[in-house]
Coordinates of C-alpha atoms in Angstrom, one line a residue:
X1 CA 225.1 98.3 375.0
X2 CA 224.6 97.9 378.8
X3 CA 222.1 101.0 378.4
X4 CA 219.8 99.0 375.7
X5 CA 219.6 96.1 377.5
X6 CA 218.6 97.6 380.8
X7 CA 215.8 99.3 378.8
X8 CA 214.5 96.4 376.8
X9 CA 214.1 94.6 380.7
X10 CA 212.7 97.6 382.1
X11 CA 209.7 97.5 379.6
X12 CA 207.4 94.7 380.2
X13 CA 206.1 94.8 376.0
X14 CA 210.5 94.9 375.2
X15 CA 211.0 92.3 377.0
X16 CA 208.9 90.1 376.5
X17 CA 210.1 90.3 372.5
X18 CA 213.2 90.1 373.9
X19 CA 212.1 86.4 375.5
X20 CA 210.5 85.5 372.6
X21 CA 213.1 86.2 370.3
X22 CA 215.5 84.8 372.6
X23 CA 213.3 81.3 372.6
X24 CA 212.7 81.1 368.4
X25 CA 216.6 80.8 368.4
X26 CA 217.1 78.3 370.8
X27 CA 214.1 76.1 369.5
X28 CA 215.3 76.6 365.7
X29 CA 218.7 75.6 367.1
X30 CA 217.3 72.4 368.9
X31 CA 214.9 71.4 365.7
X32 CA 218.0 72.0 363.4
X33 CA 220.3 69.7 365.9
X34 CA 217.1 67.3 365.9
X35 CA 216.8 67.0 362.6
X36 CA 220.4 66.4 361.9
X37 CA 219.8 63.0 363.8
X38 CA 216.8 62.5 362.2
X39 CA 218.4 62.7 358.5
X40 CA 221.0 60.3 360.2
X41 CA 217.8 57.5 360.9
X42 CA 216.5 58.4 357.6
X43 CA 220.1 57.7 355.7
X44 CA 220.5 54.7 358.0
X45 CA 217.2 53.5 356.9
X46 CA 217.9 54.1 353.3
X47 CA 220.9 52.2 353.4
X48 CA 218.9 49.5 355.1
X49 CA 216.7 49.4 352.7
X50 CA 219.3 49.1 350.1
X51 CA 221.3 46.5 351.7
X52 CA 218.1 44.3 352.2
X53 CA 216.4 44.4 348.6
X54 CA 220.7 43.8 347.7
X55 CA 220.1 40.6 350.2
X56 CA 216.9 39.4 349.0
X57 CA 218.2 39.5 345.6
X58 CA 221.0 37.2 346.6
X59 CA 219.2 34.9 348.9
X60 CA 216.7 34.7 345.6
X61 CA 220.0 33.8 343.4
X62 CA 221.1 31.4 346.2
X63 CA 220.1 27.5 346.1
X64 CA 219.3 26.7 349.4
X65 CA 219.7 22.9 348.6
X66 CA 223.0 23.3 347.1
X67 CA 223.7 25.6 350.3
X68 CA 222.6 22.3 352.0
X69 CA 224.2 19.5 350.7
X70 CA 227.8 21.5 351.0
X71 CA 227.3 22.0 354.7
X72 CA 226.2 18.4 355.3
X73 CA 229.4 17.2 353.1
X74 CA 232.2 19.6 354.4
X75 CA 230.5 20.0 358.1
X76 CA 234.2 20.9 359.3
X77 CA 236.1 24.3 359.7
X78 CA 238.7 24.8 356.8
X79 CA 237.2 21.9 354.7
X80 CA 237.4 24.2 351.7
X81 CA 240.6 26.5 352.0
X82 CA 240.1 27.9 348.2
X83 CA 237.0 29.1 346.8
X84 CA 237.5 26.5 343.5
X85 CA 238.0 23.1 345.2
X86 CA 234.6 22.4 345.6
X87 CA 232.0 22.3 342.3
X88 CA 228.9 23.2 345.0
X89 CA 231.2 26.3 347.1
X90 CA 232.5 27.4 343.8
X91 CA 228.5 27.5 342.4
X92 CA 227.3 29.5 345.7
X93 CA 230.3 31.8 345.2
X94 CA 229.5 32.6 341.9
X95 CA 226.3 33.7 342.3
X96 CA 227.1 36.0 345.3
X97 CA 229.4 37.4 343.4
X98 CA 227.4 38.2 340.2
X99 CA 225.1 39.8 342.8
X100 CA 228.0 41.9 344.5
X101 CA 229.3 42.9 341.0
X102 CA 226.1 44.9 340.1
X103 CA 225.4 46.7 343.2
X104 CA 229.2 47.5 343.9
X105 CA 229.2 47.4 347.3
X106 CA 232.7 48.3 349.2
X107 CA 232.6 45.1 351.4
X108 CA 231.7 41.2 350.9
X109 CA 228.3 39.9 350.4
X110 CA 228.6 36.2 352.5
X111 CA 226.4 33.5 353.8
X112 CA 226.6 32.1 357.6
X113 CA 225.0 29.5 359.2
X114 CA 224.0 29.6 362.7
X115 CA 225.2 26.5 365.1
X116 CA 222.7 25.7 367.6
X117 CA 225.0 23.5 369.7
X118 CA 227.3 26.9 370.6
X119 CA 225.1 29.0 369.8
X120 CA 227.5 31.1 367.4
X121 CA 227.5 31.7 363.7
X122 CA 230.2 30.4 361.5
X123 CA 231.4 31.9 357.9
X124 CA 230.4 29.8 355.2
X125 CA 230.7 31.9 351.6
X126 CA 231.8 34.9 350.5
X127 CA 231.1 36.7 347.1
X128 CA 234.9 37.6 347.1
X129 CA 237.9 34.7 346.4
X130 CA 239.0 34.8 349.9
X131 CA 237.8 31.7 352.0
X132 CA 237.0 31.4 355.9
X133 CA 234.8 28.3 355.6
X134 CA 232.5 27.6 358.8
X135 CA 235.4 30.0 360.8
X136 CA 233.4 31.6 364.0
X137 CA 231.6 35.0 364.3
X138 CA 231.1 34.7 368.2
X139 CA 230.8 38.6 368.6
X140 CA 227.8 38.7 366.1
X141 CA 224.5 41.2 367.3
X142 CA 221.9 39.5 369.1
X143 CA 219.0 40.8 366.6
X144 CA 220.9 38.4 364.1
X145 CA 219.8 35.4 366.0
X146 CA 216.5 36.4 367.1
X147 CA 215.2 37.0 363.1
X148 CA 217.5 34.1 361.7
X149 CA 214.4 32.7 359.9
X150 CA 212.4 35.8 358.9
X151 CA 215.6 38.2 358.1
X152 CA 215.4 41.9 358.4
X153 CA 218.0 44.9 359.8
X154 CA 220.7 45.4 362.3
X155 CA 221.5 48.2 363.7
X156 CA 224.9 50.1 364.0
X157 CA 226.8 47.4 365.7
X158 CA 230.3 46.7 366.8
X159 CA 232.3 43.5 366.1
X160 CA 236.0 42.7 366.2
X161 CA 236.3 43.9 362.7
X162 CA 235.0 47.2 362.8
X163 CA 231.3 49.1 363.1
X164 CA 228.5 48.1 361.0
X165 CA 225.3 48.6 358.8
X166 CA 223.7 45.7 358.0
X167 CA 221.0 43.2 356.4
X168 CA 219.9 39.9 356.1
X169 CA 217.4 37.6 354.7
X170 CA 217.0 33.7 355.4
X171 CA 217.9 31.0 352.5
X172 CA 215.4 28.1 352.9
X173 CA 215.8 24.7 351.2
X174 CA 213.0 22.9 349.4
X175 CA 211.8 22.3 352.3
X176 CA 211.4 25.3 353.8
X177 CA 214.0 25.0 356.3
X178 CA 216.4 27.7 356.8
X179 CA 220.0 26.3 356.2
X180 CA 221.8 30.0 356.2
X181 CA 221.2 33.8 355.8
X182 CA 223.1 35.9 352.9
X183 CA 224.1 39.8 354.7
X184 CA 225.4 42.4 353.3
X185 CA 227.2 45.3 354.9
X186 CA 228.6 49.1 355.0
X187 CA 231.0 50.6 356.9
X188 CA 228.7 53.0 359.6
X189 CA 232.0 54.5 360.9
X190 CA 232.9 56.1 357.8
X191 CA 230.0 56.7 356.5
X192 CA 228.5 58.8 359.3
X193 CA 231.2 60.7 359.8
X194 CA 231.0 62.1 356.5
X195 CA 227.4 62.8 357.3
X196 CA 228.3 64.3 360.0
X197 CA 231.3 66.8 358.3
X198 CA 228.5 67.5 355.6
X199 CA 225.9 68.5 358.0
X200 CA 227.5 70.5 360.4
X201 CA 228.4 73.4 357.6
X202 CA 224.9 72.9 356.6
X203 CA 223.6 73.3 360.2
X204 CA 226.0 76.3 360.4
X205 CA 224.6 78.1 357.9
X206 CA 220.9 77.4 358.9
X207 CA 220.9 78.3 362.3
X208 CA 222.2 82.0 360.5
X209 CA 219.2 81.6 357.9
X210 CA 216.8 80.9 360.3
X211 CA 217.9 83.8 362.9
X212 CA 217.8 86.3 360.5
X213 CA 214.5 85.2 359.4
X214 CA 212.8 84.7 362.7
X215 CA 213.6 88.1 363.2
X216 CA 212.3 89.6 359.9
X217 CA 209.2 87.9 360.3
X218 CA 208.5 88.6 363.7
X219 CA 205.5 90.4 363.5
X220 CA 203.9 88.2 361.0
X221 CA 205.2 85.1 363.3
X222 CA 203.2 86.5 366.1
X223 CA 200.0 87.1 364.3
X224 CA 200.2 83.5 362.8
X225 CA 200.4 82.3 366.6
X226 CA 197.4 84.3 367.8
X227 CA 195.5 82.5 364.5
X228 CA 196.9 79.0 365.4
X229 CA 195.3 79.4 369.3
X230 CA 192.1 79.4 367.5
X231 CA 192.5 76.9 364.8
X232 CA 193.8 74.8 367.3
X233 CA 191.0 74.9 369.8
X234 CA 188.5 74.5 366.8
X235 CA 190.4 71.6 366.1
X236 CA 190.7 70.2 369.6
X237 CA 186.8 70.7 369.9
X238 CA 186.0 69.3 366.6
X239 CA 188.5 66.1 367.4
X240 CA 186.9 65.7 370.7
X241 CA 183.4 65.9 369.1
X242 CA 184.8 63.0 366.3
X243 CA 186.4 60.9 369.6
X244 CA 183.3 60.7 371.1
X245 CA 181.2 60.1 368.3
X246 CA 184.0 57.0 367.4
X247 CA 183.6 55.5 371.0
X248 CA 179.8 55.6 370.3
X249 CA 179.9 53.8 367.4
X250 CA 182.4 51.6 368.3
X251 CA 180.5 50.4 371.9
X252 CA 177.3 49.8 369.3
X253 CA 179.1 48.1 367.6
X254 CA 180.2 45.4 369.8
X255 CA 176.8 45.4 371.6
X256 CA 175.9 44.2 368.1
X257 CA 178.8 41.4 367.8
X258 CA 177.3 40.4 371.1
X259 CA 173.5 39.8 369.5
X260 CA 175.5 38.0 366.7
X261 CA 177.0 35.8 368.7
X262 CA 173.6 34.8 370.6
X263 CA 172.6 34.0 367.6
X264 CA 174.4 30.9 367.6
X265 CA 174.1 27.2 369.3
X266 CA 176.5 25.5 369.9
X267 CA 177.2 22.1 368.7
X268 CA 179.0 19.4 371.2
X269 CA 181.9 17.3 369.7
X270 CA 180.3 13.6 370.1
X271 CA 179.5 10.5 367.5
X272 CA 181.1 10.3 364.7
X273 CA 182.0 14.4 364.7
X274 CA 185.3 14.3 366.3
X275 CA 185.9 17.9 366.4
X276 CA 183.9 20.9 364.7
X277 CA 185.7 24.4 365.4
X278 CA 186.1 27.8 363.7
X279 CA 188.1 30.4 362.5
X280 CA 186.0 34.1 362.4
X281 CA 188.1 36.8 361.5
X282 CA 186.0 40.2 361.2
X283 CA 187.4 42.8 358.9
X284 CA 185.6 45.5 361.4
X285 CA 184.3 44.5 364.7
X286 CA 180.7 43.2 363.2
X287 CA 181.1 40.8 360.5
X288 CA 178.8 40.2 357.3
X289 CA 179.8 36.4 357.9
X290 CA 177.5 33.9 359.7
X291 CA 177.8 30.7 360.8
X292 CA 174.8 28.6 361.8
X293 CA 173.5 25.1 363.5
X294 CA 170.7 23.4 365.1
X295 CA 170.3 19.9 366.4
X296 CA 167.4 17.8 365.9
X297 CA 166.5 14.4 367.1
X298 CA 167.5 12.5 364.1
X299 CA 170.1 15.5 362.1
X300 CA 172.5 18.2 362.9
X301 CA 172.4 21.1 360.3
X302 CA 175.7 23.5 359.7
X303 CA 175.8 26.6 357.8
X304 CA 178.4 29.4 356.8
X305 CA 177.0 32.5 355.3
X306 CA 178.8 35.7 353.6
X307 CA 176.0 38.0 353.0
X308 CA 176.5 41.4 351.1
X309 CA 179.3 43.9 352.1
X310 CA 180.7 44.0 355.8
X311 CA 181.0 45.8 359.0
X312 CA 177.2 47.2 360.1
X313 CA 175.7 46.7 356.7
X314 CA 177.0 42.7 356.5
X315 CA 175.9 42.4 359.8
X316 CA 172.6 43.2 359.5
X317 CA 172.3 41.0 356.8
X318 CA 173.2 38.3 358.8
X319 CA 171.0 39.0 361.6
X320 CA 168.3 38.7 359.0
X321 CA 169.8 35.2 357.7
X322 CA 170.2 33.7 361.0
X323 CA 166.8 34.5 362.3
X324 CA 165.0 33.0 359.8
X325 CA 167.2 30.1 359.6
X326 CA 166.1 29.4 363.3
X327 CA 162.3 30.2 362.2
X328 CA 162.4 27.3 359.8
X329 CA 162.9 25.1 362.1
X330 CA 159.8 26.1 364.9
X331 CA 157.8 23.9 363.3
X332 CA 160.2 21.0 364.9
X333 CA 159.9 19.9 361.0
X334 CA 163.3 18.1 359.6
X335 CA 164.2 19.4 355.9
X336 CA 166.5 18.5 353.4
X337 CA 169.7 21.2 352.7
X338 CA 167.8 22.3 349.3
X339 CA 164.2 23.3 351.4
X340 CA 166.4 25.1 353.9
X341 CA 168.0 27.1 351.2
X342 CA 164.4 27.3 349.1
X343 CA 162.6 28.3 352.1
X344 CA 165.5 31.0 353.5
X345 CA 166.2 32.5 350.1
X346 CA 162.3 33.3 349.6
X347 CA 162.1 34.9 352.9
X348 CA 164.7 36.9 352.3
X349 CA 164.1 38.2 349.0
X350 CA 159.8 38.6 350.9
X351 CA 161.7 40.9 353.4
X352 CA 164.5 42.7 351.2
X353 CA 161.6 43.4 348.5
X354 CA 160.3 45.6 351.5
X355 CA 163.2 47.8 351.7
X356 CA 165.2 50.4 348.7
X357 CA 165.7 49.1 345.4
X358 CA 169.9 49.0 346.5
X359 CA 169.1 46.6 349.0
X360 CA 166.8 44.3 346.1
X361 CA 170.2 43.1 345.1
X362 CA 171.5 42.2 347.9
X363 CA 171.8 38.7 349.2
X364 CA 173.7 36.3 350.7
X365 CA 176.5 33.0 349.5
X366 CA 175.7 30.1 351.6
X367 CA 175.8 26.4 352.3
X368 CA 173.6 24.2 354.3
X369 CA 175.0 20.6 355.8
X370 CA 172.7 18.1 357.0
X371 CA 174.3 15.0 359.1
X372 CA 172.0 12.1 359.7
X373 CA 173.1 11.0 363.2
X374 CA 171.4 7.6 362.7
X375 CA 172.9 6.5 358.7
X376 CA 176.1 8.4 359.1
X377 CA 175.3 10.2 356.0
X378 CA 176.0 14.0 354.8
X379 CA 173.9 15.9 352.5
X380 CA 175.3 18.9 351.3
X381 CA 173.4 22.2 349.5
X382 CA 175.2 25.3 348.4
X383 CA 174.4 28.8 347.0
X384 CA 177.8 30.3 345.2
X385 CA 179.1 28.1 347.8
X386 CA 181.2 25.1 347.7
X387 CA 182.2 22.4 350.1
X388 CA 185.9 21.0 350.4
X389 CA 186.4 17.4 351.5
X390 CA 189.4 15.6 351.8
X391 CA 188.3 11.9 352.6
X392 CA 191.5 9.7 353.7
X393 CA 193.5 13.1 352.6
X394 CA 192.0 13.0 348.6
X395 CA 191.0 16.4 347.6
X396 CA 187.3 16.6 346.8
X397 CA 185.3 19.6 346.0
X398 CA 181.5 19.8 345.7
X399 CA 180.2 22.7 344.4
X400 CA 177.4 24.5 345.0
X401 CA 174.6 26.4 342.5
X402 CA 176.0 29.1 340.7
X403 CA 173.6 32.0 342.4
X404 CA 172.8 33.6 346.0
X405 CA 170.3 33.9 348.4
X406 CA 168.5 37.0 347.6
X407 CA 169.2 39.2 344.6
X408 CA 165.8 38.0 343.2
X409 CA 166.2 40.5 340.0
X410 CA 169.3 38.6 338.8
X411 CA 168.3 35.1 339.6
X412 CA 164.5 35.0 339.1
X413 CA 164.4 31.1 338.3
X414 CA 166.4 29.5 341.1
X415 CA 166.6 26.0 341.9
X416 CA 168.8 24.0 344.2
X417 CA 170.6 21.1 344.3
X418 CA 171.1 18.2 347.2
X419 CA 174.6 16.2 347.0
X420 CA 174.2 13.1 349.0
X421 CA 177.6 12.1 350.4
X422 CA 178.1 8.5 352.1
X423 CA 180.5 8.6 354.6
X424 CA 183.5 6.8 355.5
X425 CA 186.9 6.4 356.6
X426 CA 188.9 9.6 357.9
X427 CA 187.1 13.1 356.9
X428 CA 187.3 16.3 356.6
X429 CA 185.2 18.9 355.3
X430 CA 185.9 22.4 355.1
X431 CA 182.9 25.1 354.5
X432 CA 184.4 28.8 354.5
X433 CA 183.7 32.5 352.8
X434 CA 185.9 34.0 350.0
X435 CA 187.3 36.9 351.9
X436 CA 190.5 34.4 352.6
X437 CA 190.7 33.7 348.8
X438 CA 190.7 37.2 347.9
X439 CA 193.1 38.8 350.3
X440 CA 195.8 40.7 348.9
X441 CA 199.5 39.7 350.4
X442 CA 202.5 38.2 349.3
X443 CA 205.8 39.6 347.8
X444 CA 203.6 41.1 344.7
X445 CA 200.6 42.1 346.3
X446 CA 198.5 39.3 344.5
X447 CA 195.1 37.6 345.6
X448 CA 196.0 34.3 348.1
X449 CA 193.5 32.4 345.5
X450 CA 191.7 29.6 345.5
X451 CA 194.2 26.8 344.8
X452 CA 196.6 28.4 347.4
X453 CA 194.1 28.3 350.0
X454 CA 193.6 25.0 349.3
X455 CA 196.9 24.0 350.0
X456 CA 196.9 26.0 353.2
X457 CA 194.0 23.6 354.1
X458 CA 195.6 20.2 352.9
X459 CA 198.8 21.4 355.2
X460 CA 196.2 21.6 358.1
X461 CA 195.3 17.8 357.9
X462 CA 198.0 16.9 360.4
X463 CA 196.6 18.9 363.2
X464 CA 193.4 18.7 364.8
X465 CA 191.0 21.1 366.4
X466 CA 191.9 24.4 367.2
X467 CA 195.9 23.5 366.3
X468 CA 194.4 23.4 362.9
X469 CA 192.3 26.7 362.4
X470 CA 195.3 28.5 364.4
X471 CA 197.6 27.2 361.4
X472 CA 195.3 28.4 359.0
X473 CA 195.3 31.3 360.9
X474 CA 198.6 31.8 360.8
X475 CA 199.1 31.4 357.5
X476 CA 196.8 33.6 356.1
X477 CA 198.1 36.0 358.1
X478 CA 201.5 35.7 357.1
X479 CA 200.6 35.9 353.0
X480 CA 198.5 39.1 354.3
X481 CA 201.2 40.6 355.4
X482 CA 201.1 44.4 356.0
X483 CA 198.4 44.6 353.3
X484 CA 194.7 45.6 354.7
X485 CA 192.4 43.0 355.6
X486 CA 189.8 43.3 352.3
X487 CA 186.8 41.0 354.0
X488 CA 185.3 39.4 356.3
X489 CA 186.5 35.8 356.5
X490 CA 184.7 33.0 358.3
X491 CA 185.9 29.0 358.3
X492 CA 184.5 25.5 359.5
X493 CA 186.4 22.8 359.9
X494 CA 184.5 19.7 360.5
X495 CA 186.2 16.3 361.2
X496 CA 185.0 12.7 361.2
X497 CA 185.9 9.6 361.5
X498 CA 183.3 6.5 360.1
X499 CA 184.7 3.3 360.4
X500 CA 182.2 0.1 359.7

């Protein structure tokens, strides 16, 4: 044996084989070891994922008024010392348990409540008959605090009662406030060291397997390697080719959100505008949404805009729109909403009807606002674009004509409409594109919609400014969720106040 081994070192060819063979077994033997805590995350995750669809379920099941009411009317440890003394616990405990009885879980579903003044949880319900009402969990894990209102995972955690997989989710009252979290639980302890029993006769047997087959397949392992140093370089070329390509693209594109953005004046906060901000939310870095003003001596003209498609495309578009918008207006001429629109959706169908056929049906939705700084009154034009108004806090919506800018083949008779709109009292109007209407989100993947946008909007009234747009912001975020942003979406929100 000593002999063999002396002559596999003392040829250069042996032993390098000798390395390399050497090297496949301790790298199988790492990956298999690796992937043995890998399949450890993954069944951790699993059970996480069970536990929290098992908790969502529950919190759904849950009243969070009822949950309410019984903390506000037994605020005191041992209040409750059976589970049937109270009609409200006994309700709560009912429905945990109906929950716990279909998914058979070896431990407890309960509900706690978080005390701010010590800054501890307490026990409130348990899906089982036995009753710790509002005792303490002081050793509880510190992600359980910090996602008390949004819910979510814990890791493997230790308390005084053993070591832990768990999930939570938040029960909110009717008024959205949390007032408790539902969690659910497995024994980690146990349950990974069965994993663990399981895989180590697996991992036995594998590191075997893969020995023995590392060394069949030598030669064909070798001339694989010598055909990935290739591919990979073609592919390290042809990524580094695509890299720079991207970063070309991507620094146009932002020259051209820049020539957007000079596109537009700004408007001062003064008269009876109290505050005119916006909310611009580019599904890629150039946007087919516009927005658009100019001052005169006697008006001051807004416009929103959501021209055909997005990204580069869009944002041509709305280079096109703004520019002739500001051409109207060289003239130093004054026009009503309906000749801005007349006037912009003729030279844009003049200079489309130049281009492809594709781009003949192409246009833009847009609204025009005209403020007469002198009579304090609003006149108001849309094209398949409406404008949202709550005077005093009433809801009204005034609609625009039901066609585009553009798109000429469609929509060869157009003709459009002014809505003159006396002002006074509190106001606010609202002038925005559909891409917040139509993105996807919420717990079934629906469209936000119009009359939940709405909403969204009429909860805004109590802030002002940039408070306000950051809620709706924040919202709309929220229902998007981790769904893909579907549009460009662009928002005005203009307030007033007229008192005479």
């Amino acid at each position: 044996m000593s002999y063999l081994i002396r002559r596999i070192f003392e040829n250069k060819t042996a032993r390098i084989l000798f390395y390399f063979y050497f090297i496949i077994i301790i790298l199988t033997s790492f990956f298999i070891i690796f992937n043995y805590f890998n399949q450890k995350k993954q069944i951790a995750e699993t059970v996480h994922a069970k536990l929290w669809s098992i908790v969502k379920t529950a919190s759904s099941q849950v009243s969070g008024d009822d949950l309410d009411n019984l903390l506000k009317n037994k605020p005191n440890k041992n209040d409750l010392v059976t589970h049937f003394e109270d009609s409200t616990y006994l309700k709560l405990q009912t429905a945990l348990a109906k929950v716990d009885s279909i998914q058979e879980l070896d431990n407890p579903l309960y509900i706690l409540q978080f005390d701010k003044s010590r800054d501890l949880f307490r026990y409130v319900i348990r899906s089982d008959e036995k009753v710790y009402y509002l005792h303490e969990y002081k050793k509880f894990p510190k992600e359980l605090k910090l996602h008390y209102d949004k819910g979510g995972f814990l890791p493997v955690y230790e308390t005084e009662n053993g070591t832990w997989l768990s999930a939570f989710e938040p029960i909110r009252n009717r008024f959205n406030r949390v007032v408790g979290v539902v969690e659910a639980d497995v024994n980690a302890k146990e349950y990974f060291e069965k994993v663990k029993n399981e895989f180590l006769w697996m991992l036995f047997y594998s590191v075997i397997g893969v020995i023995l087959i590392a060394l069949i397949l030598l030669p064909v392992v070798i001339k694989i390697l010598r055909q990935d140093e290739e591919y990979i370089k073609e592919i390290t070329y042809q990524k580094e080719t695509i890299e720079a390509y991207s970063n070309e693209v991507q620094a146009s594109s932002r020259y051209a959100s820049n020539i957007q953005k000079a596109l537009v004046r700004t408007i001062e906060n003064k008269g009876v505008i109290k505050s005119i901000t916006f909310l611009n939310q580019p599904r890629d870095i150039v946007s087919g949404d516009f927005r658009w003003s100019f001052e005169t001596e006697e008006f001051v003209y807004f416009s929103v805009g959501d021209c055909t498609g997005h990204g580069m495309p869009g944002a041509v578009l709305s280079v096109i729109g703004a520019t002739i918008l500001n051409g109207l207006f060289v003239n130093g001429k004054d026009k009503t909403p309906e000749e801005v629109l007349l006037k912009l959706d003729k030279q844009f169908t003049d200079y489309i009807n130049l281009s492809s056929d594709q781009l003949r049906m192409d246009g833009m939705d847009i609204c025009v606002l005209r403020l007469n700084k002198m009579s304090n009154e609003l006149m108001f034009s849309g094209a398949l674009q409406n404008l949202v108004c709550f005077q005093d806090g009433e809801l009204k919506t005034i609609k625009g004509c039901r066609f585009p800018i553009g798109a000429a083949r469609f929509y060869p008779n157009k003709k459009f409409i002014n809505h003159t709109l006396p002002l006074k009292g509190k106001l606010d109007f609202f002038i925005y594109t559909d891409g917040f209407q139509d993105q996807f989100g919420g717990e079934k993947g629906k469209k936000l919609g119009s009359k939940n946008f709405l909403s969204v909007l009429n909860e805004s009234l109590t802030l002002t400014g940039k408070s306000r747009v950051g809620y709706i912001e924040k919202q709309v975020e929220e229902y998007q969720g981790q769904e893909f942003q579907v549009d460009d979406r662009l928002l005005m929100s203009l307030e007033m106040e007229i008192f005479h």
